[in-house]
Amino acid sequence: MTLQTDVLVVGGGMGGVAAALAAARAGRRVVLTEEYPWLGGQLTSQAVPADEHTWVEEFGVTASYRRLREGIRDYYRDHYPLTEAAKAKKDLNPGAGMVSRICAEPRVAAAVIESMLAPFRSSGAIRVLERTRPVSADVEGDVVRSITVAGVDSGERTTIEADYVLDATELGDLLPLTGTEYVTGFEARSAYGEPSAPAQAQPHNQQAISWCFVIEHVKGDHTIERPADYDHWRSYEPEYWGAPMLSLTAPDPRTLATMSRTFTPDINDDPLNQTADQRQAAGDKELWTFRRIIARDLFEPGVYESDQVLVNWPMIDYLDSPVVDVPDVEHHLAQAKRFALSMFYWLQTEAPRPDGGTGWPGLRLVPQATGTEDGFAQAPYIRESRRIKALRTVIEQDLSVDVRGHARPATFADSVGVGMYRIDLHPSTGGDNYIDVASAPFEIPLGTLVPQRMSNLLAAGKNVGTTHITNGAFRLHPVEWNIGESAGALAAWCLARGTTPHKVAEGEGLAEFQTALEADGVELHWPDGVEGY
């Protein structure tokens, strides 16, 4: 089957959904493809609650991202038996998690995303090809003529011809398929002079992936069968870790000191008065509340036996290999999941308890939270992608508070959005510990979305023009959404005006495009007085 469309968005994660919505709002026909059952990527199929900056309730995200956040809250108010106090709370945080001001179930986020797409799917403006992945490309010179996708289960192939092709895949899958120039892993210090870069390039040194899962704690013994490779993972201890990874001990991201966390199932806290604030702390000292997605005390008594908690801790980071441009990718994905399963078994059998005992046999997986049979996320959590060789690359010196000597926002004349997060690099497949650098709030340059050579392919996710280091600040949920939204709007803008992304990046109509973005709710600048952390 062959389809024709104005804009093809490959990858239905945060950036892909935002790109499809932006292009459709601008009157363009869109085909959106996605590999996993749920649209939403890291927020849904990867099951990770939104990592956000500290001002998110007031400013610093696009209007459509704000609609997503408020839609999640309204979904709970409309469909869940919240207590009256929880229902009345304007900034409702369903999980009262400490990583984000809106920790919620992945399935609710997926439902809200579907509702945002619904009118466009109904009208035919957006067509979603579900459970498909890209397998080949037809390229002529610097123009992508078409992309062919195949059904994950059926293998049936569909070729989509499009005027613009947006790569919103989690790993930048279109870049090698189309011959688009890209980089992976660590750039050498000589490339950009970044203080945290190594002397030599390390393309296979990438942030670890994690296979997340959701747990609750209820009566009874729910201990799973001991994993066959448990002893291997039980003894696994990186040199710099300070303990076996299957433990409650890991480096502190900001100081690198070895630190033991606490883990207290169904801790007796007050979820109405928990406030996540990354300026103060990472929120990971108590792992039960760190990424909690259901706080049972926010709901009427008896609805939930337990809180529900998303396990995305550094202790399940898979360090053995990247999953980009290496052989045996499926093996490493399976190993990452086996490693996470071993962590779950360790929690059930060996984790220290406050009463001096070991193991929490009442822990069990929560399949209904992830939309899977086993309670593990549908997809691995991806932190780092292939990255285009872009017209502009954001480097450490642009964002680092220490290098810049101040924490005021990093500004760019071609801004198409804003973002904020510390430069937060998890331990890597090359043997590096955390790299965690205080970052300034930043603007997103249009040039980071545009490849140096390809004329009709745009980056729409974590594959934009950053380095390994600055990817650590650009990889979070609202930034990826903003990138995708601006990429979708740029494709529609160029089609409507007969121009190209390269010309806009050079300044032709740039101011008018930025004005159009602002009219559609994209913030291009930070308010006065905002500083990084």
Coordinates of C-alpha atoms in Angstrom, one line a residue:
M1 CA 0.0 0.0 0.0
T2 CA 1.2 3.5 -0.8
L3 CA -0.1 6.7 0.9
Q4 CA 0.5 10.3 0.1
T5 CA 0.5 13.1 2.7
D6 CA 1.8 16.5 3.4
V7 CA 3.7 15.7 6.5
L8 CA 4.9 12.3 7.7
V9 CA 5.8 12.0 11.3
V10 CA 7.6 8.7 12.2
G11 CA 7.5 8.0 15.9
G12 CA 4.5 8.7 18.1
G13 CA 6.3 9.7 21.3
M14 CA 6.1 13.1 22.9
G15 CA 7.7 14.9 20.0
G16 CA 5.8 13.0 17.4
V17 CA 2.4 13.6 18.9
A18 CA 3.1 17.3 19.2
A19 CA 4.4 17.5 15.7
A20 CA 1.3 15.9 14.2
L21 CA -1.0 18.1 16.2
A22 CA 0.9 21.3 15.1
A23 CA 0.9 20.4 11.5
A24 CA -2.8 19.4 11.5
R25 CA -3.7 22.6 13.3
A26 CA -2.0 24.5 10.5
G27 CA -4.3 22.7 8.0
R28 CA -1.9 20.0 6.8
R29 CA -2.6 16.3 6.2
V30 CA -0.5 14.2 8.5
V31 CA 0.5 10.5 8.7
L32 CA 1.8 9.5 12.2
T33 CA 3.4 6.1 12.8
E34 CA 4.1 4.4 16.1
E35 CA 5.7 1.1 17.1
Y36 CA 4.1 0.6 20.5
P37 CA 0.4 0.2 21.5
W38 CA 0.3 3.6 23.2
L39 CA 1.1 7.0 21.7
G40 CA 3.2 9.2 24.0
G41 CA 6.6 7.6 24.2
Q42 CA 8.5 8.2 27.4
L43 CA 5.3 9.4 29.2
T44 CA 3.2 6.3 28.3
S45 CA 4.8 3.3 26.6
Q46 CA 8.0 3.9 28.5
A47 CA 5.9 4.6 31.7
V48 CA 8.0 7.5 33.0
P49 CA 6.1 10.4 34.8
A50 CA 6.9 13.8 33.3
D51 CA 10.2 15.2 34.4
E52 CA 9.7 19.0 34.4
H53 CA 11.2 22.2 35.6
T54 CA 10.2 24.0 38.8
W55 CA 8.1 26.8 37.2
V56 CA 6.0 24.4 35.1
E57 CA 2.7 25.5 36.7
E58 CA 3.2 29.1 35.7
F59 CA 5.2 29.3 32.5
G60 CA 7.9 27.6 30.5
V61 CA 5.9 25.1 28.4
T62 CA 3.8 25.4 25.3
A63 CA 0.0 25.9 25.4
S64 CA -0.6 22.4 24.0
Y65 CA 1.6 20.8 26.6
R66 CA -0.3 22.6 29.3
R67 CA -3.5 21.2 27.8
L68 CA -2.0 17.7 28.1
R69 CA -1.1 18.3 31.8
E70 CA -4.5 19.8 32.7
G71 CA -6.2 17.1 30.6
I72 CA -4.6 14.5 32.8
R73 CA -5.8 16.2 36.0
D74 CA -9.3 16.6 34.6
Y75 CA -9.4 12.9 33.6
Y76 CA -8.9 12.0 37.2
R77 CA -11.5 14.5 38.4
D78 CA -14.0 13.3 35.8
H79 CA -13.5 9.5 36.1
Y80 CA -11.8 8.7 39.4
P81 CA -13.2 8.6 42.9
L82 CA -10.9 11.3 44.3
T83 CA -11.5 12.6 47.8
E84 CA -13.2 16.0 47.9
A85 CA -9.9 17.6 49.0
A86 CA -8.0 16.1 46.2
K87 CA -10.6 17.0 43.6
A88 CA -10.5 20.6 44.7
K89 CA -6.7 20.8 44.5
K90 CA -5.9 23.0 41.5
D91 CA -2.4 21.5 41.1
L92 CA -3.6 17.9 41.6
N93 CA -0.7 15.4 41.5
P94 CA -2.3 12.0 41.4
G95 CA 0.8 10.2 42.6
A96 CA 2.2 12.9 44.8
G97 CA 5.5 11.8 43.4
M98 CA 8.6 13.9 44.2
V99 CA 10.1 13.9 40.7
S100 CA 7.3 15.9 39.1
R101 CA 4.2 18.0 39.9
I102 CA 2.1 15.7 37.8
C103 CA 3.0 12.0 38.4
A104 CA 0.2 10.0 36.9
E105 CA -0.5 6.6 35.4
P106 CA 0.8 6.0 31.8
R107 CA -2.6 4.8 30.7
V108 CA -4.3 8.1 31.7
A109 CA -1.7 10.1 29.8
A110 CA -2.3 7.8 26.8
A111 CA -6.0 8.4 27.0
V112 CA -5.6 12.2 27.1
I113 CA -3.2 12.1 24.2
E114 CA -5.9 10.1 22.2
S115 CA -8.5 12.7 23.1
M116 CA -6.2 15.5 21.8
L117 CA -5.8 13.7 18.5
A118 CA -9.5 12.6 18.3
P119 CA -10.9 15.5 16.2
F120 CA -8.1 15.3 13.7
R121 CA -8.3 11.5 13.4
S122 CA -12.1 11.8 13.0
S123 CA -11.7 14.4 10.2
G124 CA -8.9 12.5 8.5
A125 CA -6.4 15.3 9.0
I126 CA -4.2 12.8 11.0
R127 CA -4.0 9.2 10.1
V128 CA -2.2 7.0 12.6
L129 CA -0.4 3.8 11.5
E130 CA -0.3 1.8 14.7
R131 CA 2.2 -0.9 15.6
T132 CA 4.6 -0.1 12.7
R133 CA 8.3 0.7 12.5
P134 CA 10.3 2.2 9.6
V135 CA 12.3 -0.3 7.5
S136 CA 13.5 1.6 4.4
A137 CA 13.6 5.0 2.7
D138 CA 13.6 6.2 -0.9
V139 CA 16.0 9.1 -1.0
E140 CA 17.1 11.2 -4.0
G141 CA 20.0 13.5 -3.3
D142 CA 19.0 15.5 -0.2
V143 CA 15.3 14.8 -0.5
V144 CA 13.5 12.0 1.2
R145 CA 10.8 10.8 -1.2
S146 CA 9.2 8.2 0.9
I147 CA 9.5 6.0 4.0
T148 CA 8.3 2.4 4.2
V149 CA 7.1 1.1 7.5
A150 CA 6.3 -2.5 8.4
G151 CA 3.7 -3.9 10.8
V152 CA 5.4 -5.1 14.0
D153 CA 3.1 -8.2 14.1
S154 CA 2.0 -8.7 10.5
G155 CA 5.1 -7.5 8.6
E156 CA 2.7 -5.8 6.1
R157 CA 4.5 -2.9 4.4
T158 CA 3.2 0.6 3.7
T159 CA 5.1 3.2 1.8
I160 CA 4.3 6.9 2.7
E161 CA 5.2 9.6 0.3
A162 CA 5.4 13.0 1.9
D163 CA 6.6 16.6 1.3
Y164 CA 8.1 16.7 4.7
V165 CA 9.4 13.8 6.9
L166 CA 9.9 14.3 10.6
D167 CA 12.0 11.9 12.6
A168 CA 10.4 11.6 16.0
T169 CA 11.6 8.1 16.7
E170 CA 13.2 7.4 20.1
L171 CA 16.6 6.5 18.6
G172 CA 16.7 8.6 15.5
D173 CA 15.9 5.6 13.3
L174 CA 15.4 7.5 10.1
L175 CA 18.8 9.0 10.1
P176 CA 20.7 5.9 9.0
L177 CA 17.8 4.8 6.7
T178 CA 17.9 8.2 4.9
G179 CA 21.7 8.7 4.9
T180 CA 21.3 11.8 7.1
E181 CA 24.5 12.7 8.8
Y182 CA 24.4 12.1 12.5
V183 CA 26.5 11.5 15.6
T184 CA 26.2 9.2 18.6
G185 CA 27.7 9.1 22.1
F186 CA 30.4 11.4 23.4
E187 CA 32.0 14.0 21.1
A188 CA 35.7 14.7 21.6
R189 CA 36.6 17.8 23.5
S190 CA 38.3 19.1 20.3
A191 CA 34.9 19.2 18.5
Y192 CA 33.4 22.0 20.6
G193 CA 35.7 22.6 23.6
E194 CA 33.2 21.2 26.1
P195 CA 34.8 21.0 29.5
S196 CA 33.1 17.7 30.4
A197 CA 34.0 16.0 27.1
P198 CA 36.7 13.3 26.8
A199 CA 39.9 13.8 24.7
Q200 CA 38.7 11.3 22.1
A201 CA 35.2 10.7 20.6
Q202 CA 33.4 7.8 22.1
P203 CA 30.4 7.0 19.8
H204 CA 29.3 3.9 21.8
N205 CA 29.5 5.7 25.2
Q206 CA 25.8 6.6 25.7
Q207 CA 23.4 7.0 28.5
A208 CA 22.0 3.8 29.8
I209 CA 18.5 2.6 29.0
S210 CA 16.2 1.4 31.7
W211 CA 13.2 -1.1 31.5
C212 CA 10.8 0.4 34.0
F213 CA 8.0 -1.4 35.9
V214 CA 5.1 -0.5 38.3
I215 CA 4.7 -2.0 41.7
E216 CA 2.2 -2.0 44.6
H217 CA 2.3 -3.5 48.1
V218 CA -0.6 -5.7 49.2
K219 CA -1.4 -8.5 51.6
G220 CA 0.0 -12.0 50.8
D221 CA 3.2 -13.5 49.4
H222 CA 3.6 -12.5 45.7
T223 CA 7.2 -13.5 45.4
I224 CA 8.0 -14.4 41.8
E225 CA 10.2 -17.3 40.7
R226 CA 13.9 -16.6 41.2
P227 CA 15.2 -15.3 37.8
A228 CA 17.7 -17.8 36.3
D229 CA 20.4 -15.1 36.0
Y230 CA 19.7 -13.5 39.4
D231 CA 23.1 -14.4 40.8
H232 CA 24.8 -12.7 37.9
W233 CA 22.9 -9.4 38.5
R234 CA 23.1 -9.8 42.2
S235 CA 26.9 -9.5 42.1
Y236 CA 27.1 -6.8 39.4
E237 CA 28.9 -3.8 40.8
P238 CA 30.5 -1.0 38.7
E239 CA 33.8 0.2 40.1
Y240 CA 32.4 3.6 41.0
W241 CA 29.0 2.5 42.4
G242 CA 29.9 1.8 46.0
A243 CA 27.6 -1.3 46.3
P244 CA 26.0 -3.9 44.1
M245 CA 23.5 -2.3 41.8
L246 CA 20.8 -4.6 43.2
S247 CA 20.6 -2.5 46.4
L248 CA 19.3 0.8 47.7
T249 CA 22.7 2.4 47.2
A250 CA 23.9 4.4 44.3
P251 CA 25.9 7.6 43.6
D252 CA 24.2 10.9 44.4
P253 CA 23.8 12.5 40.9
R254 CA 25.0 15.9 42.0
T255 CA 27.8 15.0 44.4
L256 CA 28.8 11.5 43.2
A257 CA 29.0 10.5 46.9
T258 CA 27.7 6.9 47.5
M259 CA 24.3 7.2 49.1
S260 CA 21.8 4.7 50.4
R261 CA 18.1 5.5 49.8
T262 CA 15.2 4.4 51.9
F263 CA 12.3 2.3 50.5
T264 CA 9.2 2.3 52.6
P265 CA 6.1 0.7 50.9
D266 CA 2.9 2.6 51.6
I267 CA 4.8 5.2 53.7
N268 CA 2.5 7.2 55.9
D269 CA 2.8 10.7 54.3
D270 CA 0.4 13.5 53.4
P271 CA 0.1 13.4 49.6
L272 CA -1.9 16.6 49.5
N273 CA 1.1 18.5 50.9
Q274 CA 3.9 17.0 48.8
T275 CA 5.6 19.4 46.3
A276 CA 8.2 18.4 43.8
D277 CA 10.9 21.0 43.4
Q278 CA 14.0 20.1 41.5
R279 CA 15.7 23.3 42.7
Q280 CA 15.7 21.8 46.2
A281 CA 16.6 18.2 45.6
A282 CA 16.2 15.4 43.1
G283 CA 13.5 13.8 45.2
D284 CA 15.0 10.3 45.2
K285 CA 15.9 10.0 48.9
E286 CA 12.8 7.9 49.6
L287 CA 12.2 5.6 46.6
W288 CA 8.6 4.8 47.3
T289 CA 7.5 8.4 46.8
F290 CA 10.1 9.3 44.2
R291 CA 8.1 8.3 41.1
R292 CA 4.8 7.3 42.8
I293 CA 2.0 7.5 40.3
I294 CA -1.0 6.6 42.5
A295 CA -1.2 7.9 46.1
R296 CA -4.0 5.9 47.5
D297 CA -4.9 8.5 50.2
L298 CA -6.0 10.9 47.4
F299 CA -8.8 8.5 46.6
E300 CA -11.9 7.4 48.5
P301 CA -11.1 4.8 51.1
G302 CA -10.9 1.2 49.8
V303 CA -10.4 2.1 46.1
Y304 CA -6.7 1.2 46.2
E305 CA -5.1 -1.4 48.5
S306 CA -1.8 0.3 48.0
D307 CA 0.0 3.2 46.4
Q308 CA 1.4 2.4 42.9
V309 CA 5.0 3.3 42.2
L310 CA 7.0 3.5 38.9
V311 CA 10.4 2.0 39.3
N312 CA 12.8 4.1 37.3
W313 CA 15.9 4.2 39.5
P314 CA 19.6 4.3 38.7
M315 CA 19.9 0.8 40.1
I316 CA 18.1 -0.6 36.9
D317 CA 20.2 1.4 34.4
Y318 CA 21.6 -1.1 31.9
L319 CA 25.3 -0.4 31.5
D320 CA 26.5 -3.3 29.5
S321 CA 25.9 -1.9 26.0
P322 CA 24.1 0.9 24.1
V323 CA 21.3 -0.1 21.8
V324 CA 22.3 2.2 18.9
D325 CA 24.5 1.0 16.0
V326 CA 25.6 -2.1 17.8
P327 CA 25.0 -5.8 17.0
D328 CA 22.7 -7.9 19.1
V329 CA 20.3 -5.1 20.0
E330 CA 17.5 -7.5 20.9
H331 CA 19.8 -9.4 23.2
H332 CA 20.7 -6.2 25.1
L333 CA 17.0 -5.1 25.3
A334 CA 16.2 -8.5 26.8
Q335 CA 19.1 -8.3 29.2
A336 CA 17.9 -4.8 30.4
K337 CA 14.5 -6.3 31.1
R338 CA 16.0 -9.3 32.9
F339 CA 18.1 -6.9 35.0
A340 CA 15.0 -5.0 36.0
L341 CA 13.2 -8.2 36.9
S342 CA 16.1 -9.2 39.1
M343 CA 15.7 -5.9 40.9
F344 CA 12.0 -6.6 41.5
Y345 CA 12.9 -10.1 42.9
W346 CA 15.6 -8.5 45.2
L347 CA 13.0 -6.0 46.5
Q348 CA 10.7 -8.9 47.3
T349 CA 13.4 -11.1 49.0
E350 CA 16.4 -9.1 50.1
A351 CA 15.6 -5.4 50.5
P352 CA 16.2 -4.2 54.0
R353 CA 13.1 -3.3 56.0
P354 CA 12.8 -0.8 58.9
D355 CA 11.9 -3.6 61.3
G356 CA 15.3 -5.2 60.6
G357 CA 14.0 -8.0 58.3
T358 CA 14.6 -8.4 54.7
G359 CA 12.3 -8.5 51.6
W360 CA 8.9 -7.3 50.9
P361 CA 7.0 -10.3 49.6
G362 CA 3.8 -8.3 49.4
L363 CA 5.2 -6.4 46.4
R364 CA 3.6 -7.2 43.1
L365 CA 3.7 -5.9 39.6
V366 CA 0.8 -3.9 38.3
P367 CA 0.0 -4.9 34.6
Q368 CA -3.1 -2.6 34.4
A369 CA -0.8 0.4 34.9
T370 CA 1.5 -0.4 31.9
G371 CA -0.9 -2.0 29.5
T372 CA 1.2 -5.2 29.4
E373 CA 0.8 -8.7 30.8
D374 CA 3.8 -8.5 33.1
G375 CA 3.7 -5.0 34.6
F376 CA 6.8 -3.9 32.8
A377 CA 6.6 -0.9 30.4
Q378 CA 5.8 -1.6 26.8
A379 CA 9.1 -0.1 25.8
P380 CA 12.5 0.6 27.3
Y381 CA 13.1 4.1 28.6
I382 CA 15.4 5.8 26.1
R383 CA 17.5 8.8 27.3
E384 CA 19.8 9.3 24.3
S385 CA 19.3 9.1 20.6
R386 CA 21.3 9.5 17.4
R387 CA 21.6 13.2 16.9
I388 CA 21.6 15.0 13.5
K389 CA 24.5 17.1 12.4
A390 CA 22.5 20.2 12.6
L391 CA 22.7 23.8 11.4
R392 CA 23.3 24.7 15.0
T393 CA 24.5 22.5 17.9
V394 CA 23.9 23.5 21.5
I395 CA 27.0 22.9 23.6
E396 CA 27.9 22.7 27.2
Q397 CA 29.2 26.3 27.2
D398 CA 25.7 27.5 26.1
L399 CA 24.0 26.1 29.2
S400 CA 26.5 25.4 32.0
V401 CA 26.1 27.9 34.9
D402 CA 29.7 27.3 35.9
V403 CA 31.1 28.0 32.4
R404 CA 28.8 31.0 31.8
G405 CA 29.4 32.5 35.2
H406 CA 25.7 33.2 35.7
A407 CA 22.4 31.3 35.6
R408 CA 20.4 33.7 33.4
P409 CA 18.6 32.2 30.4
A410 CA 20.6 31.1 27.4
T411 CA 19.1 33.0 24.4
F412 CA 19.2 32.4 20.7
A413 CA 18.0 34.7 17.9
D414 CA 16.2 31.8 16.2
S415 CA 14.3 30.5 19.3
V416 CA 11.4 28.3 18.7
G417 CA 10.7 27.4 22.3
V418 CA 12.1 27.1 25.8
G419 CA 13.2 24.4 28.1
M420 CA 14.9 23.9 31.5
Y421 CA 16.5 20.9 33.2
R422 CA 19.9 20.3 34.7
I423 CA 22.5 18.7 32.4
D424 CA 21.6 15.3 33.8
L425 CA 23.5 12.4 32.3
H426 CA 23.0 9.0 33.9
P427 CA 25.8 6.5 34.2
S428 CA 26.9 5.4 30.8
T429 CA 27.8 2.4 28.7
G430 CA 31.4 3.7 28.5
G431 CA 31.9 3.4 32.3
D432 CA 31.2 7.0 33.3
N433 CA 29.5 8.0 36.5
Y434 CA 26.8 10.7 36.5
I435 CA 27.6 13.9 34.8
D436 CA 25.3 16.5 36.5
V437 CA 25.8 20.1 35.8
A438 CA 23.8 23.1 36.9
S439 CA 22.1 24.5 33.8
A440 CA 20.6 27.8 32.8
P441 CA 17.0 28.0 31.4
F442 CA 17.4 27.8 27.7
E443 CA 15.7 28.7 24.4
I444 CA 15.5 26.0 21.7
P445 CA 17.2 27.2 18.5
L446 CA 15.4 26.5 15.2
G447 CA 18.8 25.5 13.7
T448 CA 18.9 22.4 16.0
L449 CA 15.9 21.0 14.2
V450 CA 17.4 21.3 10.7
P451 CA 20.0 18.9 9.3
Q452 CA 23.0 20.5 7.6
R453 CA 22.2 18.8 4.2
M454 CA 18.8 17.1 4.0
S455 CA 16.2 19.6 2.7
N456 CA 12.9 18.0 3.8
L457 CA 13.8 16.0 6.9
L458 CA 13.5 17.6 10.3
A459 CA 14.4 16.3 13.8
A460 CA 11.4 16.2 16.1
G461 CA 12.6 14.6 19.3
K462 CA 15.8 13.8 21.2
N463 CA 17.6 13.6 17.9
V464 CA 18.1 17.4 17.5
G465 CA 21.4 19.2 17.4
T466 CA 22.8 18.8 20.9
T467 CA 25.9 17.1 22.1
H468 CA 26.0 14.1 24.3
I469 CA 26.3 16.5 27.2
T470 CA 23.6 19.0 26.4
N471 CA 21.2 16.1 25.5
G472 CA 21.1 15.7 29.2
A473 CA 19.1 18.9 29.5
F474 CA 17.1 18.6 26.2
R475 CA 15.8 15.0 26.7
L476 CA 12.9 15.6 29.1
H477 CA 9.2 15.5 28.4
P478 CA 8.2 19.2 27.9
V479 CA 11.3 19.9 25.8
E480 CA 10.8 17.0 23.5
W481 CA 7.1 18.1 23.1
N482 CA 8.2 21.6 22.3
I483 CA 10.7 20.4 19.8
G484 CA 8.2 18.3 18.0
E485 CA 5.5 21.0 18.0
S486 CA 7.9 23.5 16.5
A487 CA 9.1 21.0 13.9
G488 CA 5.5 20.2 12.8
A489 CA 4.7 23.9 12.6
L490 CA 7.9 24.6 10.6
A491 CA 7.0 21.9 8.0
A492 CA 3.5 23.4 7.7
W493 CA 4.8 26.9 7.4
C494 CA 7.3 26.0 4.7
L495 CA 4.5 24.2 2.7
A496 CA 2.2 27.2 3.0
R497 CA 4.8 29.7 1.9
G498 CA 6.8 27.7 -0.6
T499 CA 10.0 28.2 1.4
T500 CA 12.4 25.7 3.1
P501 CA 13.6 25.1 6.6
H502 CA 17.1 26.2 5.6
K503 CA 15.9 29.5 4.3
V504 CA 13.9 30.2 7.5
A505 CA 16.9 29.3 9.6
E506 CA 18.9 31.8 7.5
G507 CA 16.4 34.5 8.4
E508 CA 13.9 34.5 5.5
G509 CA 10.5 34.9 7.3
L510 CA 12.0 33.8 10.6
A511 CA 10.4 36.6 12.6
E512 CA 7.0 35.9 11.0
F513 CA 7.3 32.2 11.8
Q514 CA 8.2 33.0 15.4
T515 CA 5.2 35.3 15.7
A516 CA 3.0 32.5 14.4
L517 CA 4.5 30.1 17.0
E518 CA 3.7 32.6 19.8
A519 CA 0.2 33.0 18.5
D520 CA -0.2 29.3 18.8
G521 CA 1.0 29.2 22.4
V522 CA 4.7 28.5 22.0
E523 CA 6.7 30.5 24.5
L524 CA 10.0 31.7 22.9
H525 CA 11.6 33.4 25.9
W526 CA 11.8 33.1 29.6
P527 CA 10.4 35.9 31.9
D528 CA 12.8 38.3 33.4
G529 CA 14.4 37.2 36.7
V530 CA 14.3 33.4 36.0
E531 CA 17.6 31.7 36.8
G532 CA 18.8 28.1 36.5
Y533 CA 19.8 25.6 39.1

